[in-house]
Every structure is written in structure tokens, then in C-alpha cells.
Amino acid sequence: MKTVIKVGGMMCEHCAMHVKNGLKELKGVESVDVSLKDKKATLTSKVAISEKDIVKAIENAGYRFEGYGE
């Protein structure tokens, strides 16, 4: 499953790395790609990841969940 997430507050590659590492820790996640330019993270997982878990991972990394993207 592929999920595109809008992430607020990222300003540099270091920020993108924090988001990527936080999302990679979620159970079932196979890969995460973060685009600083587009302010989006693309998550590939074996199973559906709950919005609650996604929001928590992003907020724990210090950033904002701003919904889903394309």
C-alpha cells in the first residue's frame, strides 16, 4: 500500500530525515521517501497504517501532519 502524507514544518534535509526515520519505525512500513520540496512523505507498507499512528510519528519527530496528498 502506498500512502502520500503532507508534512508541515520541514525546512531542510535534516528535517526530512527526522520525518523519514519516525515513519520507518511504524509497524508494517517497508519504505519511506520524503520530498522536502513538495513537503510530502510517501509511505509504502504491507498493511494499512492508521492515521493516528502516522500523526503520532510525525508529531513525535517535531512536525505537523497536514493531511493526505496525491
Short mmCIF file of C-alpha atoms in Angstrom, two decimals:
data_model
loop_
_atom_site.label_atom_id
_atom_site.label_comp_id
_atom_site.label_asym_id
_atom_site.label_seq_id
_atom_site.Cartn_x
_atom_site.Cartn_y
_atom_site.Cartn_z
CA MET A 1 0.00 0.00 0.00
CA LYS A 2 1.24 3.46 -0.84
CA THR A 3 0.23 6.47 1.26
CA VAL A 4 1.20 10.08 0.50
CA ILE A 5 1.24 12.38 3.51
CA LYS A 6 1.54 16.18 3.62
CA VAL A 7 4.03 17.25 6.30
CA GLY A 8 4.32 20.77 7.68
CA GLY A 9 7.32 22.40 9.28
CA MET A 10 10.14 20.77 7.30
CA MET A 11 12.80 23.34 6.39
CA CYS A 12 15.90 21.30 5.48
CA GLU A 13 17.19 17.81 4.67
CA HIS A 14 17.79 17.23 8.38
CA CYS A 15 14.06 17.79 8.98
CA ALA A 16 13.17 15.37 6.19
CA MET A 17 15.46 12.75 7.75
CA HIS A 18 13.66 13.08 11.11
CA VAL A 19 10.28 12.54 9.44
CA LYS A 20 11.60 9.58 7.44
CA ASN A 21 13.11 7.91 10.49
CA GLY A 22 9.94 8.42 12.53
CA LEU A 23 7.69 6.91 9.86
CA LYS A 24 10.06 3.99 9.23
CA GLU A 25 9.55 2.87 12.83
CA LEU A 26 5.83 2.20 12.27
CA LYS A 27 4.93 -1.48 12.20
CA GLY A 28 4.44 -2.79 8.66
CA VAL A 29 6.27 0.05 6.89
CA GLU A 30 8.53 -1.19 4.10
CA SER A 31 9.92 2.12 2.84
CA VAL A 32 9.58 5.89 3.22
CA ASP A 33 10.54 8.61 0.74
CA VAL A 34 10.38 12.24 1.85
CA SER A 35 10.32 15.21 -0.54
CA LEU A 36 11.42 18.40 1.16
CA LYS A 37 10.49 20.41 -1.96
CA ASP A 38 6.93 19.05 -2.07
CA LYS A 39 6.56 18.83 1.75
CA LYS A 40 5.34 15.23 1.38
CA ALA A 41 6.25 11.79 2.62
CA THR A 42 5.41 8.67 0.62
CA LEU A 43 4.99 5.60 2.77
CA THR A 44 4.94 2.05 1.38
CA SER A 45 3.56 -0.58 3.74
CA LYS A 46 2.45 -4.19 3.88
CA VAL A 47 -0.69 -3.27 5.79
CA ALA A 48 -2.84 -0.18 6.28
CA ILE A 49 -1.28 2.23 8.78
CA SER A 50 -3.77 4.14 10.93
CA GLU A 51 -3.94 7.91 10.67
CA LYS A 52 -3.49 8.06 14.44
CA ASP A 53 -0.14 6.24 14.18
CA ILE A 54 1.01 8.40 11.26
CA VAL A 55 0.11 11.63 13.08
CA LYS A 56 1.86 10.45 16.24
CA ALA A 57 5.05 9.51 14.36
CA ILE A 58 5.19 12.87 12.56
CA GLU A 59 4.41 14.89 15.70
CA ASN A 60 6.96 12.92 17.74
CA ALA A 61 9.54 13.88 15.11
CA GLY A 62 8.58 17.54 15.70
CA TYR A 63 6.49 18.24 12.59
CA ARG A 64 2.84 18.62 11.55
CA PHE A 65 0.55 16.16 9.80
CA GLU A 66 -1.35 18.24 7.22
CA GLY A 67 -3.45 15.56 5.58
CA TYR A 68 -3.04 13.21 2.67
CA GLY A 69 -1.64 14.08 -0.74
CA GLU A 70 -1.54 12.59 -4.20
#
